[in-house]
Structures are given as C-alpha cells and as structure tokens.
mmCIF file of C-alpha atoms in Angstrom:
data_model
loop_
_atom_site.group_PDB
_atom_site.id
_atom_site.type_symbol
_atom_site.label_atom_id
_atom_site.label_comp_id
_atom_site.label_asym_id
_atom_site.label_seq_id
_atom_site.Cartn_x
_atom_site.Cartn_y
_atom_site.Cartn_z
ATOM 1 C CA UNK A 12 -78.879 -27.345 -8.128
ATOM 2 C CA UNK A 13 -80.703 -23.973 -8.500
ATOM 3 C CA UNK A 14 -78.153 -21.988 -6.857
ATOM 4 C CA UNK A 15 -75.183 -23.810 -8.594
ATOM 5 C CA UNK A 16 -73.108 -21.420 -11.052
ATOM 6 C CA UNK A 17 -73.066 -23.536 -14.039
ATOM 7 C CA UNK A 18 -77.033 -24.384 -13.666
ATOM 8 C CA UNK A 19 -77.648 -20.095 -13.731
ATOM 9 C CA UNK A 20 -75.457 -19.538 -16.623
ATOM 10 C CA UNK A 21 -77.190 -22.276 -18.732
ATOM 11 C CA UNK A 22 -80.091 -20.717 -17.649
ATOM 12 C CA UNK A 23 -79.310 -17.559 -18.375
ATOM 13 C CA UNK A 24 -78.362 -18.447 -22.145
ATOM 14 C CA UNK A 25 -81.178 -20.506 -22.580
ATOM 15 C CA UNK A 26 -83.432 -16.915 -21.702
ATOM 16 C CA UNK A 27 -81.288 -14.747 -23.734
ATOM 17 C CA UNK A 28 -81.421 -17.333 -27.278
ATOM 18 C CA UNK A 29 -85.198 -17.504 -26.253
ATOM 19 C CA UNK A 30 -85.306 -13.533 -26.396
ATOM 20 C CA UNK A 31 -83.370 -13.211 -29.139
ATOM 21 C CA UNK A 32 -85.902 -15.431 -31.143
ATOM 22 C CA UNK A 33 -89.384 -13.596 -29.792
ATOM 23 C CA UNK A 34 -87.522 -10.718 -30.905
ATOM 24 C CA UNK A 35 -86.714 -12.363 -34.193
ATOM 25 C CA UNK A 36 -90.421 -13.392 -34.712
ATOM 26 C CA UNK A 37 -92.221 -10.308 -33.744
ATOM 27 C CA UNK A 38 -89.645 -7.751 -35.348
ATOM 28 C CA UNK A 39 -91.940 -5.578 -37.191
ATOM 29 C CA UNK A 40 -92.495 -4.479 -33.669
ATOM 30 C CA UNK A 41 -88.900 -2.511 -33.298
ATOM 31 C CA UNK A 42 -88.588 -1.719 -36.955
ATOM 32 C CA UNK A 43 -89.743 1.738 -35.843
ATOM 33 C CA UNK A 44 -87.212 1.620 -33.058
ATOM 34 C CA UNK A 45 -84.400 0.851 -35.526
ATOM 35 C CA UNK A 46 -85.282 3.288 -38.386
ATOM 36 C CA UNK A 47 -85.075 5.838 -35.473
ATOM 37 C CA UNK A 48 -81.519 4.906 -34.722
ATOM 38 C CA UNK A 49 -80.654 4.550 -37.960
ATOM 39 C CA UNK A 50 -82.014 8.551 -38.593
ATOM 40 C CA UNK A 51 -80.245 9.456 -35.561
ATOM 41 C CA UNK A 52 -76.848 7.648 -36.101
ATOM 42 C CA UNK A 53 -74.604 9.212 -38.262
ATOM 43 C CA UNK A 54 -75.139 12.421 -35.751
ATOM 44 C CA UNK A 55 -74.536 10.413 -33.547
ATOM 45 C CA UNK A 56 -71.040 8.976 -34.373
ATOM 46 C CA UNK A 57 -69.813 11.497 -35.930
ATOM 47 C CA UNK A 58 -70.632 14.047 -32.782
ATOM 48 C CA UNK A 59 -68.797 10.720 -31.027
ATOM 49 C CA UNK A 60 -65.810 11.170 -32.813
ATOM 50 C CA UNK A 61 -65.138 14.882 -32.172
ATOM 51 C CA UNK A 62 -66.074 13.885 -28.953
ATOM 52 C CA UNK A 63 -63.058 11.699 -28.593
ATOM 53 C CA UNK A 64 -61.001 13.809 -30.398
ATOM 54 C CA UNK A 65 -61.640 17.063 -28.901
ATOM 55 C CA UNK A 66 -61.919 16.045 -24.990
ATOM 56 C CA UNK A 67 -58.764 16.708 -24.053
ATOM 57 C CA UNK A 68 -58.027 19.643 -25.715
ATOM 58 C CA UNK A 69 -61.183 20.528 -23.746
ATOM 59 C CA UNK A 70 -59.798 19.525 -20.455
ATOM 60 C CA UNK A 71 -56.447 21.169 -21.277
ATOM 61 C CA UNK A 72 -58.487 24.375 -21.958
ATOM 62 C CA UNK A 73 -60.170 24.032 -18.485
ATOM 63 C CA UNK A 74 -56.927 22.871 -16.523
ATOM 64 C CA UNK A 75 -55.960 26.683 -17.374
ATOM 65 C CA UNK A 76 -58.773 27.715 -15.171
ATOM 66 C CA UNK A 77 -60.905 28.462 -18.264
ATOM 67 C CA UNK A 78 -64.740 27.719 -17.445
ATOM 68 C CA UNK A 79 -66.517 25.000 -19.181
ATOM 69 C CA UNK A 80 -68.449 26.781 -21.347
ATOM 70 C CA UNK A 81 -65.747 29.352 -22.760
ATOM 71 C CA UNK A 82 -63.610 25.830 -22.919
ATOM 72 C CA UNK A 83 -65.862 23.914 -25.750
ATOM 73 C CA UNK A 84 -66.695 27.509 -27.318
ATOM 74 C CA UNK A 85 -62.613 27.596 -27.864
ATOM 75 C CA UNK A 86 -62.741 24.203 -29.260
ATOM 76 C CA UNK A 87 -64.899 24.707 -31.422
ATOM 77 C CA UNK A 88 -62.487 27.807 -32.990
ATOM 78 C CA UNK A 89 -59.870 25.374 -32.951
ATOM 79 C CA UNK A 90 -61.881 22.815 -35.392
ATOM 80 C CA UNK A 91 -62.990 26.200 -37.571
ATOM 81 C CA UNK A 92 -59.138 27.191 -37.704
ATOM 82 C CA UNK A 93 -58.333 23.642 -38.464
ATOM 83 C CA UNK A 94 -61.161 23.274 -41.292
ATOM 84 C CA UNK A 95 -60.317 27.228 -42.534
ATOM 85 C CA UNK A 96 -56.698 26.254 -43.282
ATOM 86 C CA UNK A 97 -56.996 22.997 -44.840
ATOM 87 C CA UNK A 98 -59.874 25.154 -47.050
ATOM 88 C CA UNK A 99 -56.618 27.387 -48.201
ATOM 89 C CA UNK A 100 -53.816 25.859 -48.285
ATOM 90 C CA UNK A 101 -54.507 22.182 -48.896
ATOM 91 C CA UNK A 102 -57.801 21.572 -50.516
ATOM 92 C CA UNK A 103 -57.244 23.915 -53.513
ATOM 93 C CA UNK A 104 -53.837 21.590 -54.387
ATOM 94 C CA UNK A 105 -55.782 18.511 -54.359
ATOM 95 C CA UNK A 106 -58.365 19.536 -56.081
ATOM 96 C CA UNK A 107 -56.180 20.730 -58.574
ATOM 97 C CA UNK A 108 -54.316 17.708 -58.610
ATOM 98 C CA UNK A 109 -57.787 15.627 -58.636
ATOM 99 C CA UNK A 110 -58.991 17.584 -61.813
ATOM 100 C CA UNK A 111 -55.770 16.590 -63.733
ATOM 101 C CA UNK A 112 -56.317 13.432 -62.937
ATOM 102 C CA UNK A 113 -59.633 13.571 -64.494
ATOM 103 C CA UNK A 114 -58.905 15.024 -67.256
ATOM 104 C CA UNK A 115 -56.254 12.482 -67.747
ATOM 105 C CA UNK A 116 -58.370 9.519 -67.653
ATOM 106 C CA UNK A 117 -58.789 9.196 -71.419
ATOM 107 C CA UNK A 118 -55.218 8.823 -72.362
ATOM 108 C CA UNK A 119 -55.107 5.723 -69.751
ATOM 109 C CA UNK A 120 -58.312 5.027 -71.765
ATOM 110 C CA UNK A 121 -56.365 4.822 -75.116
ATOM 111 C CA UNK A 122 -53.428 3.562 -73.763
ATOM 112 C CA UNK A 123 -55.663 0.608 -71.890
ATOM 113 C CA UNK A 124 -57.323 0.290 -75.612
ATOM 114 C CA UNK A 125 -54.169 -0.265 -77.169
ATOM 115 C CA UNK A 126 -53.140 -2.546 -74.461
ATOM 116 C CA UNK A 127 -56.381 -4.447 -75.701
ATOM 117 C CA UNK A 128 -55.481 -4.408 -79.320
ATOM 118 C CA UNK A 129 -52.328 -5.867 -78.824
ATOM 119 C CA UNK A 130 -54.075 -8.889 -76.518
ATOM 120 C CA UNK A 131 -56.495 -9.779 -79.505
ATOM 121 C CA UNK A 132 -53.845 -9.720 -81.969
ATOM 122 C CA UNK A 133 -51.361 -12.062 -79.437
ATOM 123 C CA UNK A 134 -54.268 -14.596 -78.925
ATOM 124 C CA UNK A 135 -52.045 -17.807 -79.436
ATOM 125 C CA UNK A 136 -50.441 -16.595 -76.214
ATOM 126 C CA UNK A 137 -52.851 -16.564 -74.326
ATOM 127 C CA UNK A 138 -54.498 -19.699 -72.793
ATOM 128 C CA UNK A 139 -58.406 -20.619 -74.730
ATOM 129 C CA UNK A 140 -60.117 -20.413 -71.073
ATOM 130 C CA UNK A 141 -58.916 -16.614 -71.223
ATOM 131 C CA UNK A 142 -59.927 -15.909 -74.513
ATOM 132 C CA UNK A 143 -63.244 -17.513 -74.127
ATOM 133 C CA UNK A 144 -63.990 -15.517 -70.944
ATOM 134 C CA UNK A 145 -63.130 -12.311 -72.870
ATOM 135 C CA UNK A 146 -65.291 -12.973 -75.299
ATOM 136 C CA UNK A 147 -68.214 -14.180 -73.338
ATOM 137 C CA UNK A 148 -67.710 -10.481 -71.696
ATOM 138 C CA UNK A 149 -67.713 -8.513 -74.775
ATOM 139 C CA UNK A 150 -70.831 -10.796 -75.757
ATOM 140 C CA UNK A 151 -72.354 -9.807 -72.504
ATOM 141 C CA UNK A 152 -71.749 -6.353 -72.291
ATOM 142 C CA UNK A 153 -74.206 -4.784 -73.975
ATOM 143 C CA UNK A 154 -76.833 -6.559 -71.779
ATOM 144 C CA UNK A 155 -74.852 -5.287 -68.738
ATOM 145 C CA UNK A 156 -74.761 -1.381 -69.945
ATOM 146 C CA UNK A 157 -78.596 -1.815 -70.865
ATOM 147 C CA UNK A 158 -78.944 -3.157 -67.497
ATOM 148 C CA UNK A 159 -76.934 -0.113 -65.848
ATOM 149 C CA UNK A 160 -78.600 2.571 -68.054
ATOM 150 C CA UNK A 161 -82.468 0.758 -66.713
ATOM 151 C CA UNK A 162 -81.298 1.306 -63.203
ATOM 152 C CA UNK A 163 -80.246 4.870 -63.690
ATOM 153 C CA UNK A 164 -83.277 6.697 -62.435
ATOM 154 C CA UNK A 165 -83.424 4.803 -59.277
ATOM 155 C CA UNK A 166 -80.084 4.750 -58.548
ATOM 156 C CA UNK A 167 -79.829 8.601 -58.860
ATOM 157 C CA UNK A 168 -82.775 8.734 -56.704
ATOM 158 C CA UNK A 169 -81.472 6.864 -54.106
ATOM 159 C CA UNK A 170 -78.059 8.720 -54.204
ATOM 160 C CA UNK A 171 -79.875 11.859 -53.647
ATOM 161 C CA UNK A 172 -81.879 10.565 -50.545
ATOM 162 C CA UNK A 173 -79.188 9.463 -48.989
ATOM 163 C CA UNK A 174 -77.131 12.923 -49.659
ATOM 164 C CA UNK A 175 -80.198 14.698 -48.016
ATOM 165 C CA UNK A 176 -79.591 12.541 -45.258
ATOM 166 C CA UNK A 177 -76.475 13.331 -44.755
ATOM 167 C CA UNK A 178 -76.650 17.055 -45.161
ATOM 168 C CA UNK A 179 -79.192 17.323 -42.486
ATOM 169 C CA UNK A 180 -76.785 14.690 -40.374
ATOM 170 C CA UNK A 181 -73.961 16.855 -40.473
ATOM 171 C CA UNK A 182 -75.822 19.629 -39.781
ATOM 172 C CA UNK A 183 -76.800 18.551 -36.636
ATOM 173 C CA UNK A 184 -73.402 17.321 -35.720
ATOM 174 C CA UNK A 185 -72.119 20.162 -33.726
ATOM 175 C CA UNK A 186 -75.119 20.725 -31.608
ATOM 176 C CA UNK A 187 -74.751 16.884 -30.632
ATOM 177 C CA UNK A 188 -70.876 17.550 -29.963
ATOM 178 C CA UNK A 189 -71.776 20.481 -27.717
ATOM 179 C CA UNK A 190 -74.023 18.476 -25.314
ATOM 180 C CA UNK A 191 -71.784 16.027 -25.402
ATOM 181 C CA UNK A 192 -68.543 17.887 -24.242
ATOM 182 C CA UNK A 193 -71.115 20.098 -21.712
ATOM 183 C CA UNK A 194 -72.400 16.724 -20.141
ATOM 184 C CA UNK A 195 -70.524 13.453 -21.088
ATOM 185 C CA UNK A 196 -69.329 13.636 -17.477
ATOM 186 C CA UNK A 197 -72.742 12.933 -16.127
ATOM 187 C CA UNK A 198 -73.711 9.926 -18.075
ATOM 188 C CA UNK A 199 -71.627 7.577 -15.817
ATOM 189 C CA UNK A 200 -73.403 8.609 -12.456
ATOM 190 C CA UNK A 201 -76.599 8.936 -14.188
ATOM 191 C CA UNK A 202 -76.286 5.263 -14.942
ATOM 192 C CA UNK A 203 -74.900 4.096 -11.665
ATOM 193 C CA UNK A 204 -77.153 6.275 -9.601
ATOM 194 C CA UNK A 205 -80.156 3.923 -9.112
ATOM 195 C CA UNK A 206 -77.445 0.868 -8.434
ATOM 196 C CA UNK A 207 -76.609 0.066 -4.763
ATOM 197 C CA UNK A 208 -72.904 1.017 -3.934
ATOM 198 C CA UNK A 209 -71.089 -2.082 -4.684
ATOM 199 C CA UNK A 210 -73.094 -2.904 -7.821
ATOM 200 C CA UNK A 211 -72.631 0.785 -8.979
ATOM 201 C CA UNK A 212 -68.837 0.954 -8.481
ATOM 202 C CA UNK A 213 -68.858 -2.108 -10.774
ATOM 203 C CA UNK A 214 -70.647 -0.944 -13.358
ATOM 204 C CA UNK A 215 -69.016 2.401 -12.843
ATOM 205 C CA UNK A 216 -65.674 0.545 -13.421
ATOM 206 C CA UNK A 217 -66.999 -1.351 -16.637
ATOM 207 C CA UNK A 218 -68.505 2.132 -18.378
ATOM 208 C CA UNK A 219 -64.596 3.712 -17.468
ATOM 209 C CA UNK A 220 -63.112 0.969 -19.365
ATOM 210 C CA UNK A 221 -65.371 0.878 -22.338
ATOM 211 C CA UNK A 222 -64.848 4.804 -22.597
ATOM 212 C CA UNK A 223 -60.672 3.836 -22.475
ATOM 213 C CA UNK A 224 -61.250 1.715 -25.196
ATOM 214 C CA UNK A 225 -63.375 3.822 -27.502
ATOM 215 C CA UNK A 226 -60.791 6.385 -26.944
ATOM 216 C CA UNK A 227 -57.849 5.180 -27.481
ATOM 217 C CA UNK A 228 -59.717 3.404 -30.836
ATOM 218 C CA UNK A 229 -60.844 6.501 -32.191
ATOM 219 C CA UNK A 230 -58.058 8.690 -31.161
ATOM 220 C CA UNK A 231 -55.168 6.177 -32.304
ATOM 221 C CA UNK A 232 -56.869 5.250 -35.802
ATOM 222 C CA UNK A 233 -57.395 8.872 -36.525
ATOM 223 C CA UNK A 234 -53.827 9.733 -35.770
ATOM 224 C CA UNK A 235 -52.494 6.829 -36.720
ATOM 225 C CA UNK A 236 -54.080 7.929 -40.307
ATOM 226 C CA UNK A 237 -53.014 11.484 -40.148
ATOM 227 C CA UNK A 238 -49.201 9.743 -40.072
ATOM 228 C CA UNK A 239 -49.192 7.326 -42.412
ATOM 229 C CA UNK A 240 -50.492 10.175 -44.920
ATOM 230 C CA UNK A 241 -47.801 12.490 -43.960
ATOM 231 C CA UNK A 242 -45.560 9.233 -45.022
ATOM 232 C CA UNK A 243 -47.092 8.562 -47.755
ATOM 233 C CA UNK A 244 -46.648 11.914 -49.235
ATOM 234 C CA UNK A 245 -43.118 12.134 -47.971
ATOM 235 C CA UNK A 246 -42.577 9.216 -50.376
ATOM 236 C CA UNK A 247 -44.927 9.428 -53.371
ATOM 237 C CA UNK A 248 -42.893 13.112 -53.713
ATOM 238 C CA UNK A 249 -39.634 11.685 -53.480
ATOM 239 C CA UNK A 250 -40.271 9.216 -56.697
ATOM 240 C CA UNK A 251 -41.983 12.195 -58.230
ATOM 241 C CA UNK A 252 -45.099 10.909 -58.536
ATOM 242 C CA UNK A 253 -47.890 12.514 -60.151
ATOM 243 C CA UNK A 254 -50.928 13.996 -57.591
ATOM 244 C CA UNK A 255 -48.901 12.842 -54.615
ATOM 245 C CA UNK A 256 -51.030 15.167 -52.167
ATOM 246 C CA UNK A 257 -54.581 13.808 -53.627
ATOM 247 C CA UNK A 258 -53.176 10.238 -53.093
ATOM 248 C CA UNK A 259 -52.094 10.691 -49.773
ATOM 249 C CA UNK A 260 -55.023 12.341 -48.752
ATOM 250 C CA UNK A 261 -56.862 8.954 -49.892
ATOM 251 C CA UNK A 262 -54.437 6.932 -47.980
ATOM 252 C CA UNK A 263 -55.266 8.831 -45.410
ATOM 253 C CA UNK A 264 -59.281 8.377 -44.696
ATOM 254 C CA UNK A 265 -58.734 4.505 -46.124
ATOM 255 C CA UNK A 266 -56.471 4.364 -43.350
ATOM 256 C CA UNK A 267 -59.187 4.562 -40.641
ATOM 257 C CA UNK A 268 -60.132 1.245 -42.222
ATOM 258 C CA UNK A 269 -58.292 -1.813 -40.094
ATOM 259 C CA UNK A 270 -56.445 -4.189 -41.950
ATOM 260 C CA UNK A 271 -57.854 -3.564 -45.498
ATOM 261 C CA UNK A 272 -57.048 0.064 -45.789
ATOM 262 C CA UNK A 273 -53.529 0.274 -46.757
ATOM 263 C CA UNK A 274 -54.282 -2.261 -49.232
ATOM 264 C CA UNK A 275 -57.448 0.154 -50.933
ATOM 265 C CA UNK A 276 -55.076 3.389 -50.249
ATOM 266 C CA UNK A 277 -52.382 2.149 -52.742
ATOM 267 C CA UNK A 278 -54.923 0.265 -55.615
ATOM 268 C CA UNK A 279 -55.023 4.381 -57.133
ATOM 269 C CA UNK A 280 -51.833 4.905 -56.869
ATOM 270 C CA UNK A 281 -50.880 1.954 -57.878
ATOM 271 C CA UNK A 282 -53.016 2.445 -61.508
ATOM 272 C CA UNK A 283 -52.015 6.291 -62.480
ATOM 273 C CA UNK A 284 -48.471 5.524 -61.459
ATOM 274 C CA UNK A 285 -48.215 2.452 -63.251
ATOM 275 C CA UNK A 286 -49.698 4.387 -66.186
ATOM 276 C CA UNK A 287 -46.805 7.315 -65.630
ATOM 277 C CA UNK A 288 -44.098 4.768 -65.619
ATOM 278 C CA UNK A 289 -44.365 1.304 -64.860
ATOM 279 C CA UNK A 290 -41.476 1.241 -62.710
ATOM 280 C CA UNK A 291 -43.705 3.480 -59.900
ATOM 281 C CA UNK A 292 -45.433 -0.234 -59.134
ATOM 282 C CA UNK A 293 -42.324 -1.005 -57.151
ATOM 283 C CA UNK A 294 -41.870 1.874 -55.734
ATOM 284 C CA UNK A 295 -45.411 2.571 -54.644
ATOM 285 C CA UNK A 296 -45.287 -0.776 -53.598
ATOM 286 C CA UNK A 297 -42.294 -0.643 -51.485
ATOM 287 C CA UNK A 298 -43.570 3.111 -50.083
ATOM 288 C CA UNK A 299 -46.244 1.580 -48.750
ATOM 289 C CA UNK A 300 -44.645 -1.514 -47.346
ATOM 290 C CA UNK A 301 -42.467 0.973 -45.226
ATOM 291 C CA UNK A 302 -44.835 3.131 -44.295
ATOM 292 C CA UNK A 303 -46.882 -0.048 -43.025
ATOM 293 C CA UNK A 304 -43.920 -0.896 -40.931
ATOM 294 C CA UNK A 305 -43.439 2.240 -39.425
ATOM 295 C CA UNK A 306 -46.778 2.412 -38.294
ATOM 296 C CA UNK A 307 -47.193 -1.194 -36.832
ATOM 297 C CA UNK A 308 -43.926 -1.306 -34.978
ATOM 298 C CA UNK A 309 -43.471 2.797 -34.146
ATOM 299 C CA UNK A 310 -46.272 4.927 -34.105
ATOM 300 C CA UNK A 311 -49.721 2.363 -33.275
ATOM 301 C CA UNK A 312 -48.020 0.920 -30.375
ATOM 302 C CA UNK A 313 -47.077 4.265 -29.384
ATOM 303 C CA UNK A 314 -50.280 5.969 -29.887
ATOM 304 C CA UNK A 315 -52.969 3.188 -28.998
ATOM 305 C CA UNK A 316 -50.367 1.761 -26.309
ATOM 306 C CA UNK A 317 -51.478 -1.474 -25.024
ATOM 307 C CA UNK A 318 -55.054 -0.748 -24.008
ATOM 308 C CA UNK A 319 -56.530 -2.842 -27.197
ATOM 309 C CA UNK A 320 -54.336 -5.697 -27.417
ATOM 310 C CA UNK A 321 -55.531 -7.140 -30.527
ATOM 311 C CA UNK A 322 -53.630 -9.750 -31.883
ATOM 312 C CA UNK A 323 -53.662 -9.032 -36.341
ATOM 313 C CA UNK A 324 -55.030 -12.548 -37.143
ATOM 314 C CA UNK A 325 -57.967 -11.556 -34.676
ATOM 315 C CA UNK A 326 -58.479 -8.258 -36.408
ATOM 316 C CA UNK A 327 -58.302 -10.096 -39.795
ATOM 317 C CA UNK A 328 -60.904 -12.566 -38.362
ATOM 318 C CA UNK A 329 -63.447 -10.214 -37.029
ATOM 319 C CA UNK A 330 -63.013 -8.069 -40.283
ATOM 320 C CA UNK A 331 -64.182 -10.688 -42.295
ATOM 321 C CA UNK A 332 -66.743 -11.643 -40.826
ATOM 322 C CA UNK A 333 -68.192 -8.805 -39.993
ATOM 323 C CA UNK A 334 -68.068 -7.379 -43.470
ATOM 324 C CA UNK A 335 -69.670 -10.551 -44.355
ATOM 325 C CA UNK A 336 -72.699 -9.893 -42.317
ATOM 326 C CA UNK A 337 -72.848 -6.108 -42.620
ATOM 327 C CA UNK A 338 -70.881 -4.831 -45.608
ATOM 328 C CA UNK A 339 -68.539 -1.882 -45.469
ATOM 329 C CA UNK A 340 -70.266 -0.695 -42.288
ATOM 330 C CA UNK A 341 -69.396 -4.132 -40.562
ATOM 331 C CA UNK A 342 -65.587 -3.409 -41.497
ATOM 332 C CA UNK A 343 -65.616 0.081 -40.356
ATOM 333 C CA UNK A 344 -66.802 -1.040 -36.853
ATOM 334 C CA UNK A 345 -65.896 -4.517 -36.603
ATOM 335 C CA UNK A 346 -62.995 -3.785 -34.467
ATOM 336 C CA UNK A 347 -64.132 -1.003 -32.161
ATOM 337 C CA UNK A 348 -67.655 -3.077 -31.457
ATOM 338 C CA UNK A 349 -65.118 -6.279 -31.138
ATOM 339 C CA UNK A 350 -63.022 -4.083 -28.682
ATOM 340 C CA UNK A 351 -65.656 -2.662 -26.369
ATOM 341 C CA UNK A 352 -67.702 -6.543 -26.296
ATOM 342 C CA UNK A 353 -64.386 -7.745 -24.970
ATOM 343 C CA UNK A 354 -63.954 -5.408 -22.650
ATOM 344 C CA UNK A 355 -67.197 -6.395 -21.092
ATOM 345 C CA UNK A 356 -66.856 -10.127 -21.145
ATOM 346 C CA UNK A 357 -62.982 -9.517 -19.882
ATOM 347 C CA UNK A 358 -64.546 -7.144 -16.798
ATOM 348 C CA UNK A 359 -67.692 -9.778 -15.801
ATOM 349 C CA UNK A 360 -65.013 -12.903 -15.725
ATOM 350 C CA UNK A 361 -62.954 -11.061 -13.746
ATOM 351 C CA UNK A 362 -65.415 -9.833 -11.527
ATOM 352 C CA UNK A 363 -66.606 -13.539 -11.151
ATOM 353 C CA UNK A 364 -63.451 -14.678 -10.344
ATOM 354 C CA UNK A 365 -62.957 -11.772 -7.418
ATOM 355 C CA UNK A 366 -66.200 -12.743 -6.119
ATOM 356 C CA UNK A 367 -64.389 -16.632 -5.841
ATOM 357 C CA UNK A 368 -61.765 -15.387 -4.576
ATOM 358 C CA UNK A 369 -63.399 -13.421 -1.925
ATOM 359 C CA UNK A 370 -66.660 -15.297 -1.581
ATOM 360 C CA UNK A 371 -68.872 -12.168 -2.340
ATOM 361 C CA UNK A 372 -70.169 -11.551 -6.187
ATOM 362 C CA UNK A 373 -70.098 -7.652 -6.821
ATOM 363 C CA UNK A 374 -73.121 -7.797 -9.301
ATOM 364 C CA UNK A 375 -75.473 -9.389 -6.719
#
C-alpha cells in the first residue's frame, strides 16, 4: 500500500496541513523573514514589472547585434524619453484639469446642500426608515468627526512612514530592473542545475510556463489599460465633458484592476459629470459600456491571446475572495497569483498523467 499513488498523495497532504500548522504555531519565528519581504517587495514588483515590460524591447535592441549592456542602457533612455514627454505634454493638462476640479468642489458642495434642503423640506415623500436613518446620522456625526479629528496625528504619522517607504522603494527600483534584464536569463539554469536531467527539464518546463504567464499578465493588463484610456478619452471629449484627460488617466491605472476597475474608473466621472449636466450619467455610462466591449471581445483576446484562459465568473470568484482575505492587495494580485498556481497544478497533472502513459514519472 506504501507505494500506491493515492496512499502518497494522502500522505503528502497530511505532511503539508501538518507544516502549515507548526508554522502557524511557532510564527514569531519567520516574522523577521516576512518583514524582510515585505521591505524588499515593492522593489521588487515594481523592478518585475519593467521587467516584463521592457524585455523585449531589450531583445529587439540585441537582435540588432547591439551588446547586452549598451541594450538595457538604451532601454533605460527609452523609459526617460517616455517619462520626459508625458512630464511636458500630458501631465501639465491634467494637472490643470485636476486643480479645476478642486477648486470646483464647493459649488457641488452647495449644490449637494441644496439638494439636502429640498429632501428635509419633501419629508412626506420619503419613506420614515429613510428619514430616521438620516437623522440618526446627523445625530451621530459629531461623534464621528471627533473621532476622525482624535485619529489625526496617527494617521498622518502613518501616512508619512509609509511615503518614506516608498520613496526609498522606488529609488531602488532601477538598480533591481538592471540586474534583472543583465541576468533574468540565468535564474532558470541556476535552478535546474543541481536537478538530474529529466527532473531538470521538468522543472525547466514548469519555470518557462510560469514566466509565459506572468508575461502575458503583466504585459496584457498594462496595455490593455493604456487602450481603454485612449477610449475613454476619445469619448468623454466627444460629449464634452469636463477634465476628460484627468478622468481617463484614472480609468487608466484602475484599469490594471481585474473585474472591479472599470466599475471604480467611471464612479468620478460619473459624480462631476452628473454635476455638469445630468444627462452625462448616460453617456458616461454608455462610454464605458463600449469601451468595456471593445476591450473584452477585441483588444484582451488579442493582446493576452489564449495563454490565461480565465473564464470571468472565475476571475469574479478569486477576486472576491481574495480581497476578502487580503484587502486591495488581494485584488491587485488575485488573478496573476491564481494564474501562475494553476499553471503549476495544470503542469504536475499532466506530468502525472505522461508518466501513466509511459510508465516512467519525470519528477522521480
């Protein structure tokens, strides 16, 4: 029974919960493990990123016989000449346009007050169970700005930890990046090098896959993004909406978000324009509807191919709960982690069913 398949998998699962829970009790241990990822991380992922976006304008650069070195020192000119003219040309209209908005927040104020006044003075229209909860909130709200105003200090001090963090994060970005592009190559045989040959052609395999995935994740959403902005500006100018560009810019990063970021790219919108003209909820509505379309039927099946295969209501799924557990985090990386875990189970099955097939297991 020792040798049978089924006994070696239970006991294999019975090993790993029985890890999981040492590691569960005795977790103090790797707390300095994890606060060392977590210091290292955003680095990290964001030189992971570039990475992925940048590689094959790297290997373009070297198909043209340019050396290695000269290769990444050109891409990183390319990123400067990117970031110099979105500096001039685009940043200074959305700022602009941001400003405005700013300063335009208290006439939606007064017009949002008015829209108040006329509530409490049309009360009999409105059910009691409303009325009571506005007035319970009113009650309540000086308790809740008291509470806010307590939790000032702290806040701000937390705010300005994490912005330190983040400043010396991005600052060590592009020296990650350049270590990657120099030597991503020679992870994979560093990692199959101690294996025997048929166990390291395996893994090899497995680590080629994962790196399709994360690619085509990372360089899909981000283009997939940088499309549905251009859309989205197309339209917001053509109904002659107000701070179209800072809008679609919005849309843009939300975008990166699966599932839930159209829906938190047009909630902005949605408010100023229905404060410019009520009729803008339709249309903003209906741009984004289109521009939704467009990109799940024309340009994410064309850009991410079929390399992913997610089905929506499993995206939905593993969105939710994953934001459940870890918060906005969770969501951001619900569906690459989701991706790359099925990728691995996908690659072991089928290597388990090869080694059926032809009475040999590659991972033993």
């Amino acid at each position: 029974m020792v040798h049978k398949r089924w006994f070696q998998v239970m006991l294999f699962l019975i090993m790993l919960f029985l890890l999981i829970w040492l590691v569960s009790i005795t977790h103090f241990i790797f707390f300095p493990v994890i606060r060392l990822i977590g210091a290292v991380a955003l680095p990290i992922i964001g030189a992971g990123i570039l990475f992925y976006l940048t590689k094959p304008l790297m290997h373009l650069f070297m198909r043209l016989k340019i050396n290695k070195i000269f290769s990444i020192i050109f891409v990183y000119l390319t990123l400067i000449l990117i970031a110099t003219l979105f500096i001039i040309f685009i940043w200074p209209i959305a700022q602009n346009q941001f400003a405005t908005m700013i300063d335009s927040i208290p006439q939606m104020v007064k017009l949002a007050e008015e829209t108040i006044q006329w509530v409490q003075k049309n009360y009999e229209a409105i059910p009691e169970q409303a009325v009571s909860m506005i007035n319970d909130f009113v009650a309540d709200l000086p308790t809740h700005l008291e509470g806010i105003a307590n939790n000032i200090p702290s806040f701000i001090g937390g705010i300005l930890g994490q912005v330190v963090s983040i400043a010396m994060g991005i600052v060590l970005i592009p020296f990650f990046l350049f270590f990657m592009l120099k030597d991503g190559d020679k992870l994979i045989p560093f990692i199959t090098q101690v294996f025997s040959k048929k166990k390291a052609d395996n893994i090899r395999s497995l680590l080629i896959k994962m790196d399709n995935v994360l690619s085509s994740f990372i360089q899909g959403q981000l283009l997939v993004s940088f499309f549905v902005g251009v859309l989205l500006l197309i339209g917001y100018l053509i109904i002659g909406l107000e701070y179209a560009l800072a809008f679609a810019l919005f849309g843009m990063l939300t975008n990166v978000i699966p599932f839930l970021g159209p829906y938190l790219a047009v909630i902005p919108a949605l408010i100023v324009g229905g404060f410019q003209d009520p009729m803008n909820l339709i249309w903003i509505s209906l741009i984004m509807f289109i521009a939704q379309q467009i990109e799940s039927s024309v340009i994410s099946p064309n850009v991410m191919g079929q390399v992913l295969q997610l089905h929506p209501l499993t995206v939905i799924t593993v969105i939710l709960a994953a934001g459940s557990i870890a918060g906005f985090l969770g969501i951001l990386f619900a569906v690459p982690f989701y991706a790359l875990l099925r990728t691995i189970i996908m690659h072991f099955y089928n290597t388990y069913r090869d080694s059926k097939k032809h009475k040999e297991d590659a991972l033993i």
